[in-house]
Structures are given as structure tokens and as C-alpha cells.
mmCIF file of C-alpha atoms in Angstrom:
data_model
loop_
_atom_site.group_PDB
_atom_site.id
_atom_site.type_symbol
_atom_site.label_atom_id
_atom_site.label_comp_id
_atom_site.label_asym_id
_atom_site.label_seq_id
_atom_site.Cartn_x
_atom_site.Cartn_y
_atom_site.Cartn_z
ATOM 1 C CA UNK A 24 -6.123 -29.753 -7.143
ATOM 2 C CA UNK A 25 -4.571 -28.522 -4.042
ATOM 3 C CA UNK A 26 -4.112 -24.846 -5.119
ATOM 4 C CA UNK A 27 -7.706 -24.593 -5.941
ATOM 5 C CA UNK A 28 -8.841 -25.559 -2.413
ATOM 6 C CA UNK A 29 -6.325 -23.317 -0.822
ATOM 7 C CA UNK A 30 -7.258 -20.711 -2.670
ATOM 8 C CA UNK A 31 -10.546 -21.308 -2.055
ATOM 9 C CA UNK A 32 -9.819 -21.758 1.973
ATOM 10 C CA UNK A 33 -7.821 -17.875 0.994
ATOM 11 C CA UNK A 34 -11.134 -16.272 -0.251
ATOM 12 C CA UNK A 35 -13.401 -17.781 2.045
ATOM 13 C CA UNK A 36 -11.829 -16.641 5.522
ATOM 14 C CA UNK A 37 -11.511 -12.908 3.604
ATOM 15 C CA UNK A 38 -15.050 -13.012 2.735
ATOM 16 C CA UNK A 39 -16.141 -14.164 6.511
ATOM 17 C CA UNK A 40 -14.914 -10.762 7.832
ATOM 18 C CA UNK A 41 -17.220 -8.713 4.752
ATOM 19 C CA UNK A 42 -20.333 -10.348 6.448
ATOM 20 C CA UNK A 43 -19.475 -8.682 9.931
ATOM 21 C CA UNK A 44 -17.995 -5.641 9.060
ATOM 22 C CA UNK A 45 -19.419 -2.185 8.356
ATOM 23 C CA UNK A 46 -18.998 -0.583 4.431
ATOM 24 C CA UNK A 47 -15.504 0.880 5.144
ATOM 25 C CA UNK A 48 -13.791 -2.317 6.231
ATOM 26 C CA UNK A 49 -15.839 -4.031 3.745
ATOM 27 C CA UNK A 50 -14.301 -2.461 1.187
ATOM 28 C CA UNK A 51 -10.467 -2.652 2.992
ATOM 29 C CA UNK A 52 -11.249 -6.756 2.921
ATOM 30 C CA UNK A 53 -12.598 -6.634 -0.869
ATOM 31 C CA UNK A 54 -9.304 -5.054 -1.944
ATOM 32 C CA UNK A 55 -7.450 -7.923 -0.017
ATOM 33 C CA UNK A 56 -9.515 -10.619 -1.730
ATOM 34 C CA UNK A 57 -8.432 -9.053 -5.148
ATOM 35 C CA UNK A 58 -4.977 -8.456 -4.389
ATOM 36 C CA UNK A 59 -4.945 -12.450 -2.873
ATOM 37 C CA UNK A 60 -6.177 -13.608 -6.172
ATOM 38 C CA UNK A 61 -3.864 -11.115 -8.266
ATOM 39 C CA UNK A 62 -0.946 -13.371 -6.734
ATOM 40 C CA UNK A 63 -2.925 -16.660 -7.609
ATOM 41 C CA UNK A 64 -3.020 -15.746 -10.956
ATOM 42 C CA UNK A 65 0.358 -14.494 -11.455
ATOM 43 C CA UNK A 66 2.349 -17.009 -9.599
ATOM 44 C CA UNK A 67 0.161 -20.042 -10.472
ATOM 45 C CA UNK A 68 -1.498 -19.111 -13.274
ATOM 46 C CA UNK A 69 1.451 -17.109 -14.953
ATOM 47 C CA UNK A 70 4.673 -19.298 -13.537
ATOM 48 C CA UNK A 71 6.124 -16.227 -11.557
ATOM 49 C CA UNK A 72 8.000 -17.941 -9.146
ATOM 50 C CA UNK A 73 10.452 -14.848 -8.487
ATOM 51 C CA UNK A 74 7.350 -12.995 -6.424
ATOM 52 C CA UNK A 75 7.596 -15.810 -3.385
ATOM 53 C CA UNK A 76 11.570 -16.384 -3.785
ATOM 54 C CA UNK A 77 13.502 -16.001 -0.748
ATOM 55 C CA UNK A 78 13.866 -11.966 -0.243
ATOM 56 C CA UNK A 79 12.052 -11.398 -2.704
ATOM 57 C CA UNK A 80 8.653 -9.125 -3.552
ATOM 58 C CA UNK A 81 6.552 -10.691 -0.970
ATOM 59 C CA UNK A 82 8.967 -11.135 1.552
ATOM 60 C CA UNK A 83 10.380 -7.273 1.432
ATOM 61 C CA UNK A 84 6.188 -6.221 1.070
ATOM 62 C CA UNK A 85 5.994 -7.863 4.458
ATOM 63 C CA UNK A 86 8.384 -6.305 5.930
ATOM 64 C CA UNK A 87 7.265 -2.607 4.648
ATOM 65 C CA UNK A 88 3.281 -3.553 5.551
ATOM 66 C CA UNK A 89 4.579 -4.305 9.453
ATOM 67 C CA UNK A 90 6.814 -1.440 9.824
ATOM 68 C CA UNK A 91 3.909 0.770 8.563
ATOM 69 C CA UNK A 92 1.447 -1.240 10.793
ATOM 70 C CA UNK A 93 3.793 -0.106 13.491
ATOM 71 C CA UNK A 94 3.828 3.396 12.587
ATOM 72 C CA UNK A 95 0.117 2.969 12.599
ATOM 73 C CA UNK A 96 -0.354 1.228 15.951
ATOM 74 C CA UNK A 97 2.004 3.948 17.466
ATOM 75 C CA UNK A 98 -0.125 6.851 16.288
ATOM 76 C CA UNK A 99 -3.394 5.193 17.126
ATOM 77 C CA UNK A 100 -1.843 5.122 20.737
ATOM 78 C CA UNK A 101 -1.896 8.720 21.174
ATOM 79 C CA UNK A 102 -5.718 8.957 19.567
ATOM 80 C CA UNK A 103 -6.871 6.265 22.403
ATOM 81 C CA UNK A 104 -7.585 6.416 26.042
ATOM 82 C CA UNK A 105 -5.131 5.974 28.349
ATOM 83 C CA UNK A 106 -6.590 2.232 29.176
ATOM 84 C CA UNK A 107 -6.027 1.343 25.708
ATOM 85 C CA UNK A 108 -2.644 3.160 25.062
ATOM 86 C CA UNK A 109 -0.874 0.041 26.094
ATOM 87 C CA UNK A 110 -3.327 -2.845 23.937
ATOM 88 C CA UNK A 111 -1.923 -0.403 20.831
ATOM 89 C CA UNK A 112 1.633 0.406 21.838
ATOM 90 C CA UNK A 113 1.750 -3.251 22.407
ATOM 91 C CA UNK A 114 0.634 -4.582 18.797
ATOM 92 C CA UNK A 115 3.031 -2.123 17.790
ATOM 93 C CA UNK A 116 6.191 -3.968 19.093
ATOM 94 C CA UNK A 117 4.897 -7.131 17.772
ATOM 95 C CA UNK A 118 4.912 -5.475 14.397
ATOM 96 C CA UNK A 119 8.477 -4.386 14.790
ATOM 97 C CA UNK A 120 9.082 -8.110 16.049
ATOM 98 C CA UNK A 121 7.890 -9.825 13.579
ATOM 99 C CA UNK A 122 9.718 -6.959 10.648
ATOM 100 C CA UNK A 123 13.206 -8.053 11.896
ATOM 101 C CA UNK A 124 11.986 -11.595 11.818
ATOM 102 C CA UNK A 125 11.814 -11.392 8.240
ATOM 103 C CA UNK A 126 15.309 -9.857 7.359
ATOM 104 C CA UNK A 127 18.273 -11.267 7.452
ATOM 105 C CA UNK A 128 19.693 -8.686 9.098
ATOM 106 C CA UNK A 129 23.256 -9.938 9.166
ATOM 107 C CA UNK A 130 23.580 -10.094 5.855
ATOM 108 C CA UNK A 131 23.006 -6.826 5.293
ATOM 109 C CA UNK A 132 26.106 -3.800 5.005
ATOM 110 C CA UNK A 133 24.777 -1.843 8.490
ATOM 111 C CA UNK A 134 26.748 -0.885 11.326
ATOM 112 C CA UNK A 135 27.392 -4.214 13.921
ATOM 113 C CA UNK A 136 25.312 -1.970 16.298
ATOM 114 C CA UNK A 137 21.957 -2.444 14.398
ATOM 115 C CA UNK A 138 22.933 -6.573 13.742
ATOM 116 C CA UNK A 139 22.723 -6.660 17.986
ATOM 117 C CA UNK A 140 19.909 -5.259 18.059
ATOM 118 C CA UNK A 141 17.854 -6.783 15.317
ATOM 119 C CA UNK A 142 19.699 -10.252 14.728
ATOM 120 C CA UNK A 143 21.232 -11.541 17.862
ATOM 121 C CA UNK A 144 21.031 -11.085 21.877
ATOM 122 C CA UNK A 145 19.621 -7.166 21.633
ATOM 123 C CA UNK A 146 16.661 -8.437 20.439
ATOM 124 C CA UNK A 147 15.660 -9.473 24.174
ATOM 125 C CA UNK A 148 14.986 -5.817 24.362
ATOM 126 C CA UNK A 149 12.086 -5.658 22.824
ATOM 127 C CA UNK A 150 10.633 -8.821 24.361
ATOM 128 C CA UNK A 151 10.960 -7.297 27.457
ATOM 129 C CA UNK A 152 9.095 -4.566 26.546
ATOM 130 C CA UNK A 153 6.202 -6.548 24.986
ATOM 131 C CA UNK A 154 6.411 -8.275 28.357
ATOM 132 C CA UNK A 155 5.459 -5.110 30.183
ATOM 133 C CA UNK A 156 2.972 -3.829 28.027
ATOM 134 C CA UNK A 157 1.497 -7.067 28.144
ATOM 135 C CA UNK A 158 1.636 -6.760 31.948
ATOM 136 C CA UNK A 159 0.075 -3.378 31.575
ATOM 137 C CA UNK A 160 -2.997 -4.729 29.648
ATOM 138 C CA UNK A 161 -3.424 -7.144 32.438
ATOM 139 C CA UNK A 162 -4.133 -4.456 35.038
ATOM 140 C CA UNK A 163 -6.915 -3.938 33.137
ATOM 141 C CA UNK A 164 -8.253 -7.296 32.572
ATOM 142 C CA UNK A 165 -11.726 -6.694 34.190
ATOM 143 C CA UNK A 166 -12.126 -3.711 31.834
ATOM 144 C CA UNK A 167 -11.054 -6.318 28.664
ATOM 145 C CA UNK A 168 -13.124 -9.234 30.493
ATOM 146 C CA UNK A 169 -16.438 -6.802 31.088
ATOM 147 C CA UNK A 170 -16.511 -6.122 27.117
ATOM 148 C CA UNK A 171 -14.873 -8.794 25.466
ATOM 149 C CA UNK A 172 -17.536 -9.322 23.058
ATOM 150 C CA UNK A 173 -17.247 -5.833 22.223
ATOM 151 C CA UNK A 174 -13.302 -5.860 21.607
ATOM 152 C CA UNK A 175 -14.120 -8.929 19.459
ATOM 153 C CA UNK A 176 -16.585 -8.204 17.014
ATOM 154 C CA UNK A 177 -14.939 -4.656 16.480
ATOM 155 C CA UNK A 178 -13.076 -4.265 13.415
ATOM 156 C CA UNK A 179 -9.546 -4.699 14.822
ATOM 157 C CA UNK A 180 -10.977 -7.480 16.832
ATOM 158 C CA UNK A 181 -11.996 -9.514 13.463
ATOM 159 C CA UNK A 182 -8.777 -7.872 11.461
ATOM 160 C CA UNK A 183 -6.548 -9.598 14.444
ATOM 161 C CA UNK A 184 -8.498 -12.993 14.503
ATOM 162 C CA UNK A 185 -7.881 -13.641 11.182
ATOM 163 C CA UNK A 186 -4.586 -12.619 11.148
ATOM 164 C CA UNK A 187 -3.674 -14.564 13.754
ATOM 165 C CA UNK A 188 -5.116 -17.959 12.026
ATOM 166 C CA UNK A 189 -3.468 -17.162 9.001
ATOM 167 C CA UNK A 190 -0.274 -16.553 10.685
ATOM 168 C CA UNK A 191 -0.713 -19.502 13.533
ATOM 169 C CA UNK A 192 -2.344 -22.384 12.039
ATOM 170 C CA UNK A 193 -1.725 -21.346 8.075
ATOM 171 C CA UNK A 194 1.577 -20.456 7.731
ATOM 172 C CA UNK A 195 2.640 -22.406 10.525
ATOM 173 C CA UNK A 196 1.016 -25.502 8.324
ATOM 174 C CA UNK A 197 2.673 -24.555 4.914
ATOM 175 C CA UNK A 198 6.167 -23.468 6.510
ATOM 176 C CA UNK A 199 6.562 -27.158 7.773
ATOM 177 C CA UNK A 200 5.036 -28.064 4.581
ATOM 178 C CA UNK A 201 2.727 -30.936 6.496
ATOM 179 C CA UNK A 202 0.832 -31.877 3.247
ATOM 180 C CA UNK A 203 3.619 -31.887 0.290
ATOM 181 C CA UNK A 204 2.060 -29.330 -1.334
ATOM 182 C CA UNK A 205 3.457 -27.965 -4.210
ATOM 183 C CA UNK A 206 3.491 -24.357 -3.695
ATOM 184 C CA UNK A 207 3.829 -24.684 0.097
ATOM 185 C CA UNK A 208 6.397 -21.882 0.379
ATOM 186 C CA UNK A 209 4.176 -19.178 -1.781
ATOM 187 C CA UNK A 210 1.128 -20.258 0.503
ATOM 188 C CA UNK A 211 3.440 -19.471 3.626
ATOM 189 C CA UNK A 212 4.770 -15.876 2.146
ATOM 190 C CA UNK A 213 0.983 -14.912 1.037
ATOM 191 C CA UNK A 214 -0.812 -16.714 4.250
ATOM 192 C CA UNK A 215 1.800 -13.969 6.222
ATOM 193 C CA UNK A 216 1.206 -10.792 3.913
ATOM 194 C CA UNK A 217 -2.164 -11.177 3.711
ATOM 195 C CA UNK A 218 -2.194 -11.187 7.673
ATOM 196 C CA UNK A 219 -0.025 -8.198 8.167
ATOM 197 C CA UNK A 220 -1.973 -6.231 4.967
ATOM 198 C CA UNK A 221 -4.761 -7.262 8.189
ATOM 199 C CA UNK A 222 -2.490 -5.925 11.231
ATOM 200 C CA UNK A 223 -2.397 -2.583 8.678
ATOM 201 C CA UNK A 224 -5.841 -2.369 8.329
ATOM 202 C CA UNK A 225 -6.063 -2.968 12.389
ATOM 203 C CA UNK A 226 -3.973 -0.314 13.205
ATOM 204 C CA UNK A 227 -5.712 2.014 10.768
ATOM 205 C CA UNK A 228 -9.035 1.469 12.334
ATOM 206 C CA UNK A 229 -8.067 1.030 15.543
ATOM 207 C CA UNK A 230 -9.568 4.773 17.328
ATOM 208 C CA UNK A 231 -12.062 4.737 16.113
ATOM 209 C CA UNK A 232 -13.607 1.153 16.523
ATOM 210 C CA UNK A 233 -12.367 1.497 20.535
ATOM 211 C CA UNK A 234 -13.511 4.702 21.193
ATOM 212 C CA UNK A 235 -17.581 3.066 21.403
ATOM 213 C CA UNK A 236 -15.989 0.363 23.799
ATOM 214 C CA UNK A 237 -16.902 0.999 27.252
ATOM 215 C CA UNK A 238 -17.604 4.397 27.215
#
């Protein structure tokens, strides 16, 4: 019973972003609500277990969707005024955060450089550099604050709201498994690819949905 209204709770937050979205990203959402059910039916309906196992399908998808997302965010940067160079290089870094999150980069055969970098204290790197780009944005909080509504019903505005309850609230629910669920750990792994498949689409869109901000 409890796959059926997860699923359903799945479908129904894609579909909320089709009704505010223009035909484009109506269509980028549509293929996400197929490709969600495509792993319903295979892992629940067809027993394959092997696509959520720990690095596994899913969990190496996730980490090739973020560092494309980065890519994306990085390029969308140079496309985007200077006031909103730092909102994309900053998305961009959490991409690349969150990628190394998902690998166990010590146990993989790379140079002990990388592992500092990725796995242990180097990582503090790249938090300080989210910390000034965040810091960046901030200088232009009046500009952000004068046309929230406009950053928020944009594309990547919608895109990043529903990634971040998928990542926050659902994944965060099914990784501490709070309700016994079964399939708690496949709900996790697709509540966190469907939301970076969402950072991709972000990134993707990005120019062009801030360019009619504030002009």
C-alpha cells in the first residue's frame, strides 16, 4: 500500500510544476514523470533490486546528472549578467558538493591527492567558496528581494523548489527510514535523482528564464 501512495506523492509534485510552466519545461517535467514511473515498474513491479543497490545504476546516474548540472550552471554563468554570475556559479559548487557526496571516494584507485580533496579535510575548500559566492549574492539582496516573485515562479525557480523538497524533506524522510517502509532506500536514491535530473533541467534553462528578470 505504501508504494502506491509514494508513488503517487512522486507524480503529483512532477505534475504541479506542468501547470506553471511554459511548453518547453512542460515537456522536460513529462519526461521526468515517465522516467519516475519506468523505475516504479522495474524495481517494484519487476523485482530489480540491483538499480537502487549501493553504487549502483542510480547512485553512479546521480553522480553523472550533478557533474553535468555543474557543467551547465558554469556555462549559464557566462550567458548571465554580471548580478547573476554569482546565483549560477554558486549552484554550480553545490552540484560538485553534493557529486563527491555520493562517491566513496576513498575507495577508489586515484592518486591520495584527489582523496584530500574530495573525501577528507580538502573538501573545506569548496565550502569556502560556496561561502563567498553566497556572500556575493547577498550584496545583491535588494535586487533578489525587489523581484522575488519573479525569481520564483521562473522555471529554475520551480525546478529548484522542488528539488529542494525532494532532497530536504523526501529523502531526508526515507534515508532515516521514519515510516518502515519497505523500499525506503529506492525512495531515497530516486527522491535524489529525480531532484538533480531537476538541478539539470535548472541549469539548462537558467539564461534564458533570468534574462526577463529585472531588466
Amino acid at each position: 500500500m505504501d508504494t502506491v501512495l509514494i508513488a503517487t506523492l512522486f507524480c503529483v509534485l512532477l505534475a504541479t510544476g506542468i501547470l506553471f510552466l511554459d511548453g518547453r519545461n512542460r515537456i522536460v517535467l513529462s519526461v521526468l514523470l515517465v522516467l519516475n514511473l519506468a523505475f516504479w515498474y522495474l524495481v517494484v513491479g519487476r523485482g530489480m533490486d540491483i538499480l537502487y543497490a549501493e553504487n549502483g545504476w542510480m547512485e553512479n546516474s546521480q553522480v553523472a546528472v550533478l557533474l553535468v548540472s555543474c557543467v551547465g550552471f558554469v556555462g549559464a554563468a557566462f550567458a548571465l549578467r554580471m548580478r547573476d554570475r554569482a546565483l549560477a556559479l554558486l549552484l554550480a559548487v553545490l552540484c560538485f558538493i553534493f557529486s563527491f557526496r555520493e562517491v566513496d571516494v576513498d575507495e577508489l584507485e586515484v592518486p591520495r591527492w584527489v582523496i584530500f580533496l574530495l573525501a577528507e579535510e580538502g573538501r573545506a575548500i569548496f565550502f569556502v567558496v560556496a561561502l563567498g559566492l553566497v556572500i556575493q549574492v547577498l550584496r545583491d539582496a535588494r535586487h533578489y528581494l525587489d523581484h522575488w516573485l519573479g525569481y520564483l515562479r521562473s522555471s529554475p525557480g520551480i525546478y529548484l523548489l522542488e528539488a529542494a523538497f525532494l532532497l530536504v524533506v523526501m529523502s531526508g524522510a526515507f534515508e532515516e527510514d521514519l515510516f518502515g517502509f519497505q523500499y525506503h532506500v529506492f525512495y531515497e536514491e530516486l527522491s535524489e535523482l529525480l531532484a538533480y535530473c531537476l538541478l539539470l533541467a535548472a541549469s539548462l534553462d537558467l539564461p534564458r528564464a533570468l534574462r526577463a528578470i529585472g531588466k
